[in-house]
mmCIF file of C-alpha atoms in Angstrom:
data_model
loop_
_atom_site.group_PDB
_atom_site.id
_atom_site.type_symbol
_atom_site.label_atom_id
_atom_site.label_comp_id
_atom_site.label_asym_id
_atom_site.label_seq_id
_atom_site.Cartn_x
_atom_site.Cartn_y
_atom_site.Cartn_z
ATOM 1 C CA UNK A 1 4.440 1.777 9.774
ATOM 2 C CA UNK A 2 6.888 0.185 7.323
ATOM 3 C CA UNK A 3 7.942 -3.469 8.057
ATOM 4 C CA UNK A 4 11.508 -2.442 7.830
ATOM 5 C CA UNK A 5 10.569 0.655 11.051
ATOM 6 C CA UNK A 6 8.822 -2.993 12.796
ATOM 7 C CA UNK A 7 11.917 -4.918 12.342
ATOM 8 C CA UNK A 8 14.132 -1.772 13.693
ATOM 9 C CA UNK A 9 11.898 -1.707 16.959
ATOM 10 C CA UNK A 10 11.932 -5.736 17.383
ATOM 11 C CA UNK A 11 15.738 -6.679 16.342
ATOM 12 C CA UNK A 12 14.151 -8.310 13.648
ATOM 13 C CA UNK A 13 15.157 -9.421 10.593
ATOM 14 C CA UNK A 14 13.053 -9.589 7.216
ATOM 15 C CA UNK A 15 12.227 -12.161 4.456
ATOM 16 C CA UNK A 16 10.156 -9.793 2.417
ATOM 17 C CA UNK A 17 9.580 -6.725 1.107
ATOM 18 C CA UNK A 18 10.920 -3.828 3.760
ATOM 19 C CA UNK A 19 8.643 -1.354 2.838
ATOM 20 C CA UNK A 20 5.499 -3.258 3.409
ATOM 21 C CA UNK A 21 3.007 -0.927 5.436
ATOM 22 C CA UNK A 22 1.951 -2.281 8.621
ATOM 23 C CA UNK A 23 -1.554 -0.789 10.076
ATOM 24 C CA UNK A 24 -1.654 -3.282 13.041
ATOM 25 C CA UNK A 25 -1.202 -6.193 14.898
ATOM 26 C CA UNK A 26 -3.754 -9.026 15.450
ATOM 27 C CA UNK A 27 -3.717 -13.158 16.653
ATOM 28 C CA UNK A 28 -2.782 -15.311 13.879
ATOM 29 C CA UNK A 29 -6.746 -16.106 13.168
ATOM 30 C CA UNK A 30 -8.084 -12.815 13.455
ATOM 31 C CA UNK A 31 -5.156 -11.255 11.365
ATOM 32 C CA UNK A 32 -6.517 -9.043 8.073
ATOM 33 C CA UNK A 33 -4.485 -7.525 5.378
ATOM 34 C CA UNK A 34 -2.460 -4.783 6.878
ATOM 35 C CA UNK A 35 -1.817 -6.470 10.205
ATOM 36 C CA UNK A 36 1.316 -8.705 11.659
ATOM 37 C CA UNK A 37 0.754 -11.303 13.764
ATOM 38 C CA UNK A 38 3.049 -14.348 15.178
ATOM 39 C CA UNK A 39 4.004 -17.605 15.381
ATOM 40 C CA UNK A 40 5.245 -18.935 18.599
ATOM 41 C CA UNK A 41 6.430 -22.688 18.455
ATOM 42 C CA UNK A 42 4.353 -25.393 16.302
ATOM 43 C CA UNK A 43 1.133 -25.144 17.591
ATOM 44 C CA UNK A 44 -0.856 -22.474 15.140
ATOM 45 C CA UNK A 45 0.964 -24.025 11.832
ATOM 46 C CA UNK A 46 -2.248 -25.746 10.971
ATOM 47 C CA UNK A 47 -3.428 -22.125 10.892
ATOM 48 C CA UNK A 48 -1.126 -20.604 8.514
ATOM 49 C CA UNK A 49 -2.971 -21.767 5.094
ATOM 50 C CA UNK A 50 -6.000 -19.534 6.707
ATOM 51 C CA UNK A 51 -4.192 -16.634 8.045
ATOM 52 C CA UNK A 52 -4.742 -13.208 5.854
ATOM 53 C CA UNK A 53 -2.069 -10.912 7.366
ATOM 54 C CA UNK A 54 0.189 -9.039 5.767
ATOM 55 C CA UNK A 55 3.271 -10.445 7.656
ATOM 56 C CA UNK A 56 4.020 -12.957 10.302
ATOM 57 C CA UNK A 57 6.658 -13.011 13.339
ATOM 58 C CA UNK A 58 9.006 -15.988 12.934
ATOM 59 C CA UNK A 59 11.705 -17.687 15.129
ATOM 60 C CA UNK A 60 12.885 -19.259 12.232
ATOM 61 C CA UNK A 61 11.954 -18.853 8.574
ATOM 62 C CA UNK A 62 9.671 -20.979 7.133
ATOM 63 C CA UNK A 63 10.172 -21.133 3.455
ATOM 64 C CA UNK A 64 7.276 -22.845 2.483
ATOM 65 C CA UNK A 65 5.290 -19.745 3.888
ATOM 66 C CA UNK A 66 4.177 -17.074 1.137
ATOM 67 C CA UNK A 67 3.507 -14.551 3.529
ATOM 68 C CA UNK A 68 6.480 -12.140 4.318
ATOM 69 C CA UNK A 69 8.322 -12.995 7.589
ATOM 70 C CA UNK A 70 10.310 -11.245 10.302
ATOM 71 C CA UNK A 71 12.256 -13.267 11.919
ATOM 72 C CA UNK A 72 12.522 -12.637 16.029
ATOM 73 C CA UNK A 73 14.402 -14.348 18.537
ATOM 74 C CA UNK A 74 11.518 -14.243 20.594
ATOM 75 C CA UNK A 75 8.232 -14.174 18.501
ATOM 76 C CA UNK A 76 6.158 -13.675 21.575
ATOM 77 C CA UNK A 77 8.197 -10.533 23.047
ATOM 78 C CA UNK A 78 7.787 -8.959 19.695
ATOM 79 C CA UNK A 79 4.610 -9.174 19.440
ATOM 80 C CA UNK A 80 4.284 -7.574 22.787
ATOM 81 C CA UNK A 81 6.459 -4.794 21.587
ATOM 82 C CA UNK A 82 4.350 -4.100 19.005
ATOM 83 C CA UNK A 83 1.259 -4.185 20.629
ATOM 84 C CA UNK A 84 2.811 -1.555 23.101
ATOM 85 C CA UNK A 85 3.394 0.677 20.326
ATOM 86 C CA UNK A 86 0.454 0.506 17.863
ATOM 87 C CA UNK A 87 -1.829 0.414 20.942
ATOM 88 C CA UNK A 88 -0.771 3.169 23.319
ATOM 89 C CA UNK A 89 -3.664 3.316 26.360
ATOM 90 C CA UNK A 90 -5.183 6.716 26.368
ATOM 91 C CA UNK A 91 -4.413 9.070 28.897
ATOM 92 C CA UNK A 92 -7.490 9.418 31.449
ATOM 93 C CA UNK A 93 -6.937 12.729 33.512
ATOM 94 C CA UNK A 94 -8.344 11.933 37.259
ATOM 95 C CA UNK A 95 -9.633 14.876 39.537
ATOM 96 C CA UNK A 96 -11.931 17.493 39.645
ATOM 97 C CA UNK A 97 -12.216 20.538 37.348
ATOM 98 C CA UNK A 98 -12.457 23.767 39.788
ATOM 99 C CA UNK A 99 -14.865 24.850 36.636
ATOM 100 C CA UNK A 100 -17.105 21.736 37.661
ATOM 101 C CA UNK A 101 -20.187 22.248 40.283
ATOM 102 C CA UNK A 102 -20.902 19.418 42.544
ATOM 103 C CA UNK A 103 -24.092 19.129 44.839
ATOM 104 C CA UNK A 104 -23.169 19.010 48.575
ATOM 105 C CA UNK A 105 -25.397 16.339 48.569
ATOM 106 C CA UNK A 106 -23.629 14.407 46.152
ATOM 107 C CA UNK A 107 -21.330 11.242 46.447
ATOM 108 C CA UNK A 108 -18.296 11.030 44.163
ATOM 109 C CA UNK A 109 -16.209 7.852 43.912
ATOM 110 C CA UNK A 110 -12.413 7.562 44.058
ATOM 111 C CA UNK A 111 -10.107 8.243 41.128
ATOM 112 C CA UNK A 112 -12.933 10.115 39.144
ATOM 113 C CA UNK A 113 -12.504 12.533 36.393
ATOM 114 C CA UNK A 114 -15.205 15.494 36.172
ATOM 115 C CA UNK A 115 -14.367 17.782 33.946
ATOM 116 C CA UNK A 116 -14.951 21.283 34.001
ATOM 117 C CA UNK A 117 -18.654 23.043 33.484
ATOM 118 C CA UNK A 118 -20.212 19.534 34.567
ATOM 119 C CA UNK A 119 -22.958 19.489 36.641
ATOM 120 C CA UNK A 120 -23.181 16.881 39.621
ATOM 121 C CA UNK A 121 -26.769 16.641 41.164
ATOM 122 C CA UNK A 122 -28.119 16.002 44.535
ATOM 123 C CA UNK A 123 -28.556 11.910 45.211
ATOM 124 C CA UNK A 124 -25.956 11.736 42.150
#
């Protein structure tokens, strides 16, 4: 995803090259090249000289900083934005496949998902 897409999504604006790719999001000390990552209030400057992402979330620019920056009114909430979209939770069906065969002698838990042609065993 380009930087400039991220900054669309986040009301963002950028110091930095637009059309940087972004692969992912990560904490400022686990960042790698390719990922974004933030900086909310003064805590995790001492951090910056070791961080190796691509870009970094900003309130406010900090023009010392050689990384690219997007600047966010909220640092925090765009982060959380992001993470939303780059990490979407996969979709786990729940139920029972008609297709499946189940023991009468077996016990199935709540919210399961068997799947059709699987075989459930006595005891299971």
């Amino acid at each position: 995803m380009k930087l400039s897409e991220i900054a669309s999504l986040v009301h963002g604006e950028i110091f930095g090259e637009p059309d940087l790719d972004i692969r992912g999001v990560a904490g400022i000390k686990e960042a790698q090249e390719g990922d974004i990552t933030f900086l909310s209030g003064k805590r995790h400057i001492k951090d910056l000289p070791h961080c190796r992402a691509s870009c970094i979330i900003v309130q406010e620019p900090l023009h010392d900083l050689p990384l690219p920056q997007l600047k966010a009114a909220n640092p925090y909430l765009a982060f959380a934005k992001l993470l939303e979209h780059f990490y979407v939770k996969p979709f786990k069906p729940r139920g029972v496949s008609r297709d499946a065969f189940i023991s009468d002698k077996a016990t199935i838990g709540q919210d399961v998902s068997i799947f059709p042609y699987s075989y459930i065993a006595d005891g299971a």
